[in-house]
Amino acid sequence: VPPSTVTLDIGRRFVSATLFLPLSELGTALALPLAGDASSVPTRYGPTIAEYVRHHMRAKDRLGRAYTLRPLTMDLKHTENREWVSNDWLEVHADFDAPPESSTDFLELDYDVIFHRVLSHEVFVYVSHDLRNGLMGDKPQLVGMLGFGSTHVVVDGVRGSWWFGFRRMFSLGMHHISEGTDHLLFLLELLLPAPWLALAGQWRERKTTAAAFRSIVVIAGGFTLGHCLTLAVASAGYVHLPSRAVESAIAISILVSSMHAWRPIFPGREVWIAFAFGLVHGLAFATVLTGLSFDGITLAVALAGFNLGIEWMQLLLIAVVLPILLVLSATRAYPVLRNAGAAVGAACALGWIAERGFLLSNPLRAFTDWLAAFTPWAIATALGASGVSLALLCVRGVVARQHRSLALSLRDTDAPAIAGLVQEVTRPRPTTDLLPPRDREGW
Amino acid sequence: MMSVADCGGGDNGAGTADGSTTSDAGTGDGSTQGDAVGSADGGDASTIVAACDLTYVDAVLAAITTFESAIGTTLTAATEYDDSANSTTQLDVYKTNWSNLPPGAISFSRPGITLSELSSANQINAFNGLVQAALSSAGYTDFTGVLAADDYLGYTKNANGYGAELYHVAVVGTPSETGLWTLMFGGHHMAFNVTFNAACSYPTPHHIGVEPRTQFTSNDHYASTYGTAVYPSASYQVLATKASAMVAIFSALSSAELASAFLTGQTFNDILIGPVEANTGLYSAVTAKFDAIASSSDRGLLVSSLSSTEQNLVTATIQEYVGDYDTATASRLLADYESGYAGTYVAWANASGTATTTPPDVTESGTYMRIDGPRVWIEIACQAGIVIQGQSHYHMMFRDKTYDYYNELSGSAGNDAGTSMVGGGNDGGGPPGDGGGGPPGDGGGGPPGDGGMVDP
């Protein structure tokens, strides 16, 4: 025998309740033949049912003041569960406005819809969204079971807060991007060629460090702007694209940026590509916030927290990767590294395209899973490498300044003397040797 | 004081007219046989006495030994949940893990091993021996009938998720003549939960049901798949005698009595107090319902107001349930329940909620009948068919309001406000809302004065 469920979404000023009522049981309770002809139920019996439901549930705040019930709306639903006598359901939406000067953080629900007549009927009551308590709809909390002998449930969220919800969203945003191998890969592929200049269809030579730095920041900025826009628009419910299409487009974005890292295909317009694909990635981020649009304030706080979490993580990532890129990109080995990175990215992207776009089994599944599992180690390694790179960059800065001052005092000093000096400061190799000739004057 | 007498019969609280369990069986004064054998809840632990005759418990223990040696150590380890390896809380959860539903439709696993794990004639025969030791021949008839019916649903009607091989056997607690432990046979439409304490047995909660309600011929799928039968090849009509015994009560009533036994305006599409405690290890959800029954204005017709012929029909119906177990247990329980007739009601309902002049009709979905006493609770619901649509099928429940699980589950007044309630903000993320909503004062808690439950 199918039970009812009542799902509560806690907004700032109101609580949105969704009642999922089995037509067979509702029909018994009302002595109406509802289960026989489900499709006609809303038109024929809608007002009767609404009137009945309104009289069999009410909500109060902590001081016993009543919430106000707005007009109900209802939809028919159908399930396929062979354990149930009936698989036709009425989904009733009921919004309870908190009493003036009260808050939605505490709610007492009195409820006996159906089971006031059908005594064997059971009702599961869940809280699905409650941002102040970190509930985002993915893990509905059972707050009570109602039925004969228990008509009352208390939903006490008073220990939550908007600040807690915001922090929760912030860390969710951070996790989302740090665990999203595909988002990370796209950004890395895009940044890989950023320190270099394209010339005649080839990555020819390294930009000045300052120019490389600027490129990286601008590209990351474009990506950020793009995904912020669609994240906001999609989570507010204005745009909805099938997730398979979005996920496939993300895989394509990785393929495109990998190809670009191999050979420049859109040199100078990276920021626009980053922006455009940022739009796509934002759509994917928005899936986390699904179902929050029922309440503007809730959505705004969640969106702010989640987005800032994403940006903060991204900023950390770039802060780590940037020095490494700047240093590595100045080595002779960089073209090989860049191409290797491009090849790995393209391979992963193709795997994902096969999997998401064509529902084939991903031949690289094991590898991408490994990559995801490897992420913490990669981060640790990257942090170390980044530290070393940063040190190198600093040393270079110092050396460059000394170079200039030496050059001022000993105008005819030759290179070997400087090289010797550098060797004293850093261990492995004279830094100047790492740089392509053109770039030396930048230092 | 009454550690032996209590077990032998004589429910001193059964006669209370208000139907409460307040003074039942001395659990409130801490002198049950549970204490006499030195369990943890106080009392004199110096002597260990078996309070009931040992014949039944010894037969069951011997059958368990035979079964466990047949299935070997690995399966035994999966069948038996020893006291030493499990907390009381965990054991209690296992004890409540029964349901009327098939395994695919419940969110938890029944404890123990399934009949699909038995792999030789020796093992299957040892299993059959265990069931026969635990149940009377009437109980065994129900048992085999339910298995045959599920094979019928699964392999004659070809419905997924049904079959005799899906039934479980488990021993929760360490079996002994003196200790507290429970033998469970369970599956779709079946929950035999026989709790032993100090050699006495307490065979409730006991759920049994069947689809199809009408006669069918067994397909013997289990025997043909596993090599040995767990039910005889035969034509079955399961639970028919239980249902007709109950119907006979109402058929014998005068039209005025029939009308006054009718629960006007109440309808039941299932039994009222099915596995509401499932997967909690607590009794509070059951207590809440019994309290609501006790305080309801309409419970039906008092048995003590009936003629002796009519009362005999009530007794015969109760006998149908207690009689599924050994004769000592059956006569002990029956005597207790009979002595409570001054507080025992019979009641019935139908799908319309409006009384008819004809007695309950089991072929109609929505037909509901029950016996509701100070301790005894037997209900039969005839509900719409699931696999065989258009035919009603039985769900039945037999509980002892005081001695379900030998009264050892937690859930009495004051210690469980949050039973199945999880706080509004408890999301595993740890934060503020944790446990936010154990509803204070909600029916989850037993009422004051319930007193029937022993603290854990």
mmCIF file of N, CA and C in Angstrom, chain B residues 249-356:
data_model
loop_
_atom_site.group_PDB
_atom_site.id
_atom_site.type_symbol
_atom_site.label_atom_id
_atom_site.label_comp_id
_atom_site.label_asym_id
_atom_site.label_seq_id
_atom_site.Cartn_x
_atom_site.Cartn_y
_atom_site.Cartn_z
ATOM 1 N N ILE B 249 -16.730 -15.055 14.152
ATOM 2 C CA ILE B 249 -17.123 -14.222 15.301
ATOM 3 C C ILE B 249 -18.227 -13.257 14.869
ATOM 4 N N PHE B 250 -17.971 -12.560 13.770
ATOM 5 C CA PHE B 250 -18.897 -11.513 13.344
ATOM 6 C C PHE B 250 -20.177 -12.092 12.763
ATOM 7 N N SER B 251 -20.038 -13.258 12.145
ATOM 8 C CA SER B 251 -21.223 -13.909 11.579
ATOM 9 C C SER B 251 -22.190 -14.313 12.674
ATOM 10 N N ALA B 252 -21.640 -14.578 13.863
ATOM 11 C CA ALA B 252 -22.496 -15.034 14.961
ATOM 12 C C ALA B 252 -23.181 -13.875 15.674
ATOM 13 N N LEU B 253 -22.749 -12.642 15.410
ATOM 14 C CA LEU B 253 -23.292 -11.499 16.141
ATOM 15 C C LEU B 253 -24.699 -11.157 15.654
ATOM 16 N N SER B 254 -25.485 -10.627 16.565
ATOM 17 C CA SER B 254 -26.776 -10.075 16.166
ATOM 18 C C SER B 254 -26.523 -8.828 15.345
ATOM 19 N N SER B 255 -27.552 -8.365 14.635
ATOM 20 C CA SER B 255 -27.310 -7.199 13.782
ATOM 21 C C SER B 255 -26.965 -5.979 14.624
ATOM 22 N N ALA B 256 -27.520 -5.889 15.818
ATOM 23 C CA ALA B 256 -27.169 -4.755 16.689
ATOM 24 C C ALA B 256 -25.708 -4.846 17.123
ATOM 25 N N GLU B 257 -25.289 -6.075 17.488
ATOM 26 C CA GLU B 257 -23.896 -6.276 17.896
ATOM 27 C C GLU B 257 -22.941 -6.002 16.726
ATOM 28 N N LEU B 258 -23.360 -6.473 15.564
ATOM 29 C CA LEU B 258 -22.527 -6.277 14.380
ATOM 30 C C LEU B 258 -22.333 -4.781 14.114
ATOM 31 N N ALA B 259 -23.412 -4.034 14.282
ATOM 32 C CA ALA B 259 -23.327 -2.594 14.061
ATOM 33 C C ALA B 259 -22.449 -1.942 15.121
ATOM 34 N N SER B 260 -22.554 -2.402 16.348
ATOM 35 C CA SER B 260 -21.763 -1.745 17.378
ATOM 36 C C SER B 260 -20.298 -2.160 17.314
ATOM 37 N N ALA B 261 -20.021 -3.305 16.697
ATOM 38 C CA ALA B 261 -18.622 -3.701 16.490
ATOM 39 C C ALA B 261 -17.988 -2.958 15.318
ATOM 40 N N PHE B 262 -18.813 -2.274 14.527
ATOM 41 C CA PHE B 262 -18.297 -1.617 13.316
ATOM 42 C C PHE B 262 -17.606 -0.301 13.656
ATOM 43 N N LEU B 263 -16.448 -0.104 13.050
ATOM 44 C CA LEU B 263 -15.677 1.122 13.275
ATOM 45 C C LEU B 263 -16.123 2.168 12.251
ATOM 46 N N THR B 264 -17.174 2.870 12.589
ATOM 47 C CA THR B 264 -17.783 3.787 11.628
ATOM 48 C C THR B 264 -16.808 4.898 11.233
ATOM 49 N N GLY B 265 -16.704 5.094 9.922
ATOM 50 C CA GLY B 265 -15.852 6.183 9.420
ATOM 51 C C GLY B 265 -14.381 5.833 9.350
ATOM 52 N N GLN B 266 -14.021 4.667 9.869
ATOM 53 C CA GLN B 266 -12.611 4.269 9.796
ATOM 54 C C GLN B 266 -12.437 3.274 8.654
ATOM 55 N N THR B 267 -11.409 3.472 7.845
ATOM 56 C CA THR B 267 -11.134 2.487 6.803
ATOM 57 C C THR B 267 -9.685 2.037 6.906
ATOM 58 N N PHE B 268 -9.432 0.845 6.410
ATOM 59 C CA PHE B 268 -8.115 0.228 6.550
ATOM 60 C C PHE B 268 -7.728 -0.415 5.228
ATOM 61 N N ASN B 269 -6.697 0.100 4.615
ATOM 62 C CA ASN B 269 -6.201 -0.556 3.414
ATOM 63 C C ASN B 269 -5.044 -1.494 3.732
ATOM 64 N N ASP B 270 -4.768 -1.648 5.001
ATOM 65 C CA ASP B 270 -3.701 -2.552 5.440
ATOM 66 C C ASP B 270 -3.908 -2.753 6.945
ATOM 67 N N ILE B 271 -3.101 -3.639 7.528
ATOM 68 C CA ILE B 271 -3.130 -3.752 8.977
ATOM 69 C C ILE B 271 -2.669 -2.426 9.571
ATOM 70 N N LEU B 272 -3.168 -2.140 10.775
ATOM 71 C CA LEU B 272 -2.896 -0.842 11.377
ATOM 72 C C LEU B 272 -1.508 -0.791 12.001
ATOM 73 N N ILE B 273 -1.111 -1.881 12.626
ATOM 74 C CA ILE B 273 0.176 -1.863 13.334
ATOM 75 C C ILE B 273 1.061 -2.961 12.757
ATOM 76 N N GLY B 274 1.431 -2.753 11.502
ATOM 77 C CA GLY B 274 2.384 -3.623 10.821
ATOM 78 C C GLY B 274 3.789 -3.322 11.331
ATOM 79 N N PRO B 275 4.788 -3.445 10.480
ATOM 80 C CA PRO B 275 6.175 -3.279 10.941
ATOM 81 C C PRO B 275 6.560 -1.813 11.155
ATOM 82 N N VAL B 276 5.797 -1.112 11.987
ATOM 83 C CA VAL B 276 6.080 0.312 12.173
ATOM 84 C C VAL B 276 7.397 0.542 12.916
ATOM 85 N N GLU B 277 7.880 -0.509 13.601
ATOM 86 C CA GLU B 277 9.124 -0.353 14.349
ATOM 87 C C GLU B 277 10.337 -0.827 13.539
ATOM 88 N N ALA B 278 10.100 -1.248 12.288
ATOM 89 C CA ALA B 278 11.166 -1.867 11.500
ATOM 90 C C ALA B 278 12.414 -1.001 11.455
ATOM 91 N N ASN B 279 13.537 -1.675 11.630
ATOM 92 C CA ASN B 279 14.842 -1.044 11.478
ATOM 93 C C ASN B 279 15.131 0.026 12.516
ATOM 94 N N THR B 280 14.388 0.047 13.615
ATOM 95 C CA THR B 280 14.683 1.040 14.652
ATOM 96 C C THR B 280 15.236 0.392 15.916
ATOM 97 N N GLY B 281 14.858 -0.843 16.160
ATOM 98 C CA GLY B 281 15.244 -1.453 17.426
ATOM 99 C C GLY B 281 14.480 -0.877 18.605
ATOM 100 N N LEU B 282 13.457 -0.094 18.316
ATOM 101 C CA LEU B 282 12.691 0.581 19.367
ATOM 102 C C LEU B 282 11.222 0.185 19.270
ATOM 103 N N TYR B 283 10.536 0.306 20.384
ATOM 104 C CA TYR B 283 9.134 -0.069 20.400
ATOM 105 C C TYR B 283 8.221 1.150 20.392
ATOM 106 N N SER B 284 8.798 2.322 20.424
ATOM 107 C CA SER B 284 7.981 3.516 20.669
ATOM 108 C C SER B 284 6.937 3.781 19.586
ATOM 109 N N ALA B 285 7.248 3.467 18.334
ATOM 110 C CA ALA B 285 6.270 3.708 17.273
ATOM 111 C C ALA B 285 5.042 2.817 17.472
ATOM 112 N N VAL B 286 5.280 1.606 17.992
ATOM 113 C CA VAL B 286 4.168 0.696 18.273
ATOM 114 C C VAL B 286 3.374 1.225 19.459
ATOM 115 N N THR B 287 4.102 1.624 20.492
ATOM 116 C CA THR B 287 3.453 2.159 21.690
ATOM 117 C C THR B 287 2.541 3.330 21.347
ATOM 118 N N ALA B 288 3.031 4.203 20.462
ATOM 119 C CA ALA B 288 2.228 5.375 20.086
ATOM 120 C C ALA B 288 0.889 4.948 19.505
ATOM 121 N N LYS B 289 0.911 3.899 18.697
ATOM 122 C CA LYS B 289 -0.329 3.454 18.076
ATOM 123 C C LYS B 289 -1.247 2.776 19.100
ATOM 124 N N PHE B 290 -0.663 1.965 19.960
ATOM 125 C CA PHE B 290 -1.504 1.330 20.982
ATOM 126 C C PHE B 290 -2.107 2.375 21.922
ATOM 127 N N ASP B 291 -1.340 3.414 22.202
ATOM 128 C CA ASP B 291 -1.891 4.477 23.048
ATOM 129 C C ASP B 291 -3.065 5.159 22.373
ATOM 130 N N ALA B 292 -2.914 5.379 21.073
ATOM 131 C CA ALA B 292 -4.003 6.034 20.351
ATOM 132 C C ALA B 292 -5.236 5.138 20.323
ATOM 133 N N ILE B 293 -5.005 3.829 20.208
ATOM 134 C CA ILE B 293 -6.123 2.885 20.276
ATOM 135 C C ILE B 293 -6.792 2.972 21.648
ATOM 136 N N ALA B 294 -5.940 2.945 22.688
ATOM 137 C CA ALA B 294 -6.484 2.935 24.049
ATOM 138 C C ALA B 294 -7.308 4.183 24.306
ATOM 139 N N SER B 295 -6.925 5.290 23.688
ATOM 140 C CA SER B 295 -7.647 6.528 23.967
ATOM 141 C C SER B 295 -8.739 6.826 22.943
ATOM 142 N N SER B 296 -8.904 5.927 21.982
ATOM 143 C CA SER B 296 -9.940 6.212 20.985
ATOM 144 C C SER B 296 -11.314 5.854 21.544
ATOM 145 N N SER B 297 -12.309 6.592 21.097
ATOM 146 C CA SER B 297 -13.648 6.409 21.663
ATOM 147 C C SER B 297 -14.339 5.192 21.056
ATOM 148 N N ASP B 298 -13.868 4.762 19.917
ATOM 149 C CA ASP B 298 -14.548 3.674 19.226
ATOM 150 C C ASP B 298 -13.589 2.510 18.997
ATOM 151 N N ARG B 299 -13.712 1.511 19.841
ATOM 152 C CA ARG B 299 -12.823 0.353 19.691
ATOM 153 C C ARG B 299 -13.605 -0.890 19.291
ATOM 154 N N GLY B 300 -14.907 -0.791 19.199
ATOM 155 C CA GLY B 300 -15.703 -1.938 18.801
ATOM 156 C C GLY B 300 -16.568 -2.448 19.936
ATOM 157 N N LEU B 301 -16.713 -3.758 19.982
ATOM 158 C CA LEU B 301 -17.660 -4.403 20.885
ATOM 159 C C LEU B 301 -16.893 -5.187 21.946
ATOM 160 N N LEU B 302 -17.279 -4.989 23.215
ATOM 161 C CA LEU B 302 -16.596 -5.690 24.304
ATOM 162 C C LEU B 302 -16.888 -7.194 24.265
ATOM 163 N N VAL B 303 -15.854 -7.990 24.340
ATOM 164 C CA VAL B 303 -16.020 -9.441 24.289
ATOM 165 C C VAL B 303 -16.804 -9.936 25.503
ATOM 166 N N SER B 304 -16.577 -9.286 26.637
ATOM 167 C CA SER B 304 -17.271 -9.740 27.856
ATOM 168 C C SER B 304 -18.788 -9.538 27.775
ATOM 169 N N SER B 305 -19.213 -8.700 26.815
ATOM 170 C CA SER B 305 -20.658 -8.503 26.656
ATOM 171 C C SER B 305 -21.294 -9.574 25.782
ATOM 172 N N LEU B 306 -20.472 -10.448 25.223
ATOM 173 C CA LEU B 306 -20.988 -11.456 24.286
ATOM 174 C C LEU B 306 -21.453 -12.701 25.036
ATOM 175 N N SER B 307 -22.271 -13.479 24.359
ATOM 176 C CA SER B 307 -22.679 -14.769 24.917
ATOM 177 C C SER B 307 -21.470 -15.689 24.970
ATOM 178 N N SER B 308 -21.582 -16.727 25.757
ATOM 179 C CA SER B 308 -20.422 -17.622 25.879
ATOM 180 C C SER B 308 -20.117 -18.301 24.546
ATOM 181 N N THR B 309 -21.136 -18.576 23.767
ATOM 182 C CA THR B 309 -20.901 -19.162 22.442
ATOM 183 C C THR B 309 -20.071 -18.198 21.589
ATOM 184 N N GLU B 310 -20.470 -16.931 21.643
ATOM 185 C CA GLU B 310 -19.734 -15.932 20.858
ATOM 186 C C GLU B 310 -18.308 -15.760 21.391
ATOM 187 N N GLN B 311 -18.208 -15.762 22.737
ATOM 188 C CA GLN B 311 -16.868 -15.652 23.327
ATOM 189 C C GLN B 311 -15.982 -16.827 22.907
ATOM 190 N N ASN B 312 -16.598 -18.012 22.805
ATOM 191 C CA ASN B 312 -15.828 -19.177 22.372
ATOM 192 C C ASN B 312 -15.269 -18.988 20.968
ATOM 193 N N LEU B 313 -16.006 -18.268 20.131
ATOM 194 C CA LEU B 313 -15.513 -18.006 18.771
ATOM 195 C C LEU B 313 -14.306 -17.065 18.813
ATOM 196 N N VAL B 314 -14.336 -16.124 19.753
ATOM 197 C CA VAL B 314 -13.179 -15.245 19.937
ATOM 198 C C VAL B 314 -11.982 -16.075 20.384
ATOM 199 N N THR B 315 -12.240 -16.941 21.366
ATOM 200 C CA THR B 315 -11.172 -17.803 21.869
ATOM 201 C C THR B 315 -10.606 -18.688 20.752
ATOM 202 N N ALA B 316 -11.516 -19.216 19.942
ATOM 203 C CA ALA B 316 -11.071 -20.082 18.844
ATOM 204 C C ALA B 316 -10.195 -19.309 17.857
ATOM 205 N N THR B 317 -10.522 -18.049 17.648
ATOM 206 C CA THR B 317 -9.713 -17.238 16.735
ATOM 207 C C THR B 317 -8.326 -16.968 17.333
ATOM 208 N N ILE B 318 -8.296 -16.620 18.603
ATOM 209 C CA ILE B 318 -6.997 -16.403 19.255
ATOM 210 C C ILE B 318 -6.177 -17.689 19.204
ATOM 211 N N GLN B 319 -6.866 -18.799 19.425
ATOM 212 C CA GLN B 319 -6.188 -20.105 19.367
ATOM 213 C C GLN B 319 -5.529 -20.335 18.005
ATOM 214 N N GLU B 320 -6.170 -19.827 16.954
ATOM 215 C CA GLU B 320 -5.588 -19.963 15.617
ATOM 216 C C GLU B 320 -4.185 -19.339 15.545
ATOM 217 N N TYR B 321 -3.945 -18.313 16.334
ATOM 218 C CA TYR B 321 -2.642 -17.633 16.292
ATOM 219 C C TYR B 321 -1.679 -18.194 17.324
ATOM 220 N N VAL B 322 -2.115 -18.257 18.588
ATOM 221 C CA VAL B 322 -1.195 -18.807 19.597
ATOM 222 C C VAL B 322 -0.892 -20.268 19.288
ATOM 223 N N GLY B 323 -1.832 -20.927 18.622
ATOM 224 C CA GLY B 323 -1.665 -22.339 18.302
ATOM 225 C C GLY B 323 -0.620 -22.626 17.242
ATOM 226 N N ASP B 324 -0.005 -21.566 16.708
ATOM 227 C CA ASP B 324 1.083 -21.789 15.755
ATOM 228 C C ASP B 324 2.379 -22.170 16.469
ATOM 229 N N TYR B 325 2.336 -22.158 17.811
ATOM 230 C CA TYR B 325 3.552 -22.421 18.583
ATOM 231 C C TYR B 325 3.320 -23.620 19.486
ATOM 232 N N ASP B 326 4.294 -23.916 20.296
ATOM 233 C CA ASP B 326 4.192 -25.116 21.130
ATOM 234 C C ASP B 326 3.002 -25.003 22.079
ATOM 235 N N THR B 327 2.502 -26.146 22.523
ATOM 236 C CA THR B 327 1.254 -26.148 23.298
ATOM 237 C C THR B 327 1.400 -25.416 24.631
ATOM 238 N N ALA B 328 2.570 -25.491 25.238
ATOM 239 C CA ALA B 328 2.749 -24.808 26.529
ATOM 240 C C ALA B 328 2.607 -23.302 26.344
ATOM 241 N N THR B 329 3.285 -22.772 25.318
ATOM 242 C CA THR B 329 3.195 -21.342 25.042
ATOM 243 C C THR B 329 1.764 -20.974 24.695
ATOM 244 N N ALA B 330 1.165 -21.787 23.842
ATOM 245 C CA ALA B 330 -0.187 -21.482 23.375
ATOM 246 C C ALA B 330 -1.171 -21.425 24.536
ATOM 247 N N SER B 331 -1.109 -22.419 25.429
ATOM 248 C CA SER B 331 -2.107 -22.421 26.503
ATOM 249 C C SER B 331 -1.827 -21.301 27.499
ATOM 250 N N ARG B 332 -0.551 -20.992 27.728
ATOM 251 C CA ARG B 332 -0.203 -19.897 28.630
ATOM 252 C C ARG B 332 -0.778 -18.572 28.089
ATOM 253 N N LEU B 333 -0.509 -18.318 26.808
ATOM 254 C CA LEU B 333 -0.975 -17.054 26.231
ATOM 255 C C LEU B 333 -2.500 -17.005 26.178
ATOM 256 N N LEU B 334 -3.089 -18.123 25.764
ATOM 257 C CA LEU B 334 -4.543 -18.133 25.622
ATOM 258 C C LEU B 334 -5.213 -17.838 26.968
ATOM 259 N N ALA B 335 -4.674 -18.438 28.029
ATOM 260 C CA ALA B 335 -5.244 -18.195 29.364
ATOM 261 C C ALA B 335 -5.132 -16.711 29.716
ATOM 262 N N ASP B 336 -3.974 -16.140 29.433
ATOM 263 C CA ASP B 336 -3.780 -14.706 29.698
ATOM 264 C C ASP B 336 -4.801 -13.865 28.931
ATOM 265 N N TYR B 337 -4.943 -14.187 27.664
ATOM 266 C CA TYR B 337 -5.805 -13.350 26.831
ATOM 267 C C TYR B 337 -7.280 -13.516 27.209
ATOM 268 N N GLU B 338 -7.653 -14.756 27.533
ATOM 269 C CA GLU B 338 -9.046 -14.989 27.940
ATOM 270 C C GLU B 338 -9.372 -14.229 29.223
ATOM 271 N N SER B 339 -8.401 -14.168 30.098
ATOM 272 C CA SER B 339 -8.669 -13.491 31.369
ATOM 273 C C SER B 339 -8.817 -11.980 31.170
ATOM 274 N N GLY B 340 -8.493 -11.513 29.995
ATOM 275 C CA GLY B 340 -8.629 -10.085 29.719
ATOM 276 C C GLY B 340 -9.859 -9.716 28.910
ATOM 277 N N TYR B 341 -10.822 -10.612 28.802
ATOM 278 C CA TYR B 341 -11.976 -10.339 27.933
ATOM 279 C C TYR B 341 -12.790 -9.123 28.373
ATOM 280 N N ALA B 342 -12.707 -8.780 29.653
ATOM 281 C CA ALA B 342 -13.449 -7.602 30.105
ATOM 282 C C ALA B 342 -12.893 -6.326 29.470
ATOM 283 N N GLY B 343 -11.651 -6.413 28.981
ATOM 284 C CA GLY B 343 -11.060 -5.246 28.313
ATOM 285 C C GLY B 343 -10.716 -5.533 26.868
ATOM 286 N N THR B 344 -11.360 -6.546 26.314
ATOM 287 C CA THR B 344 -11.038 -6.946 24.945
ATOM 288 C C THR B 344 -12.201 -6.609 24.012
ATOM 289 N N TYR B 345 -11.869 -6.048 22.866
ATOM 290 C CA TYR B 345 -12.890 -5.655 21.905
ATOM 291 C C TYR B 345 -12.727 -6.439 20.606
ATOM 292 N N VAL B 346 -13.841 -6.675 19.950
ATOM 293 C CA VAL B 346 -13.769 -7.116 18.557
ATOM 294 C C VAL B 346 -14.331 -5.988 17.703
ATOM 295 N N ALA B 347 -13.722 -5.793 16.554
ATOM 296 C CA ALA B 347 -14.125 -4.669 15.718
ATOM 297 C C ALA B 347 -13.909 -5.030 14.264
ATOM 298 N N TRP B 348 -14.648 -4.373 13.403
ATOM 299 C CA TRP B 348 -14.458 -4.611 11.978
ATOM 300 C C TRP B 348 -14.742 -3.339 11.200
ATOM 301 N N ALA B 349 -14.306 -3.322 9.955
ATOM 302 C CA ALA B 349 -14.507 -2.155 9.100
ATOM 303 C C ALA B 349 -14.571 -2.634 7.662
ATOM 304 N N ASN B 350 -15.038 -1.754 6.791
ATOM 305 C CA ASN B 350 -15.026 -2.083 5.366
ATOM 306 C C ASN B 350 -14.563 -0.872 4.564
ATOM 307 N N ALA B 351 -14.512 -1.018 3.261
ATOM 308 C CA ALA B 351 -13.940 0.030 2.426
ATOM 309 C C ALA B 351 -14.757 1.313 2.438
ATOM 310 N N SER B 352 -16.040 1.204 2.706
ATOM 311 C CA SER B 352 -16.886 2.396 2.624
ATOM 312 C C SER B 352 -16.908 3.195 3.921
ATOM 313 N N GLY B 353 -16.582 2.556 5.019
ATOM 314 C CA GLY B 353 -16.655 3.254 6.294
ATOM 315 C C GLY B 353 -18.063 3.290 6.865
ATOM 316 N N THR B 354 -18.992 2.678 6.171
ATOM 317 C CA THR B 354 -20.382 2.661 6.623
ATOM 318 C C THR B 354 -20.808 1.222 6.892
ATOM 319 N N ALA B 355 -21.432 1.002 8.023
ATOM 320 C CA ALA B 355 -21.785 -0.361 8.422
ATOM 321 C C ALA B 355 -22.784 -0.992 7.444
ATOM 322 N N THR B 356 -22.604 -2.282 7.268
ATOM 323 C CA THR B 356 -23.583 -3.044 6.505
ATOM 324 C C THR B 356 -24.193 -4.065 7.451
#
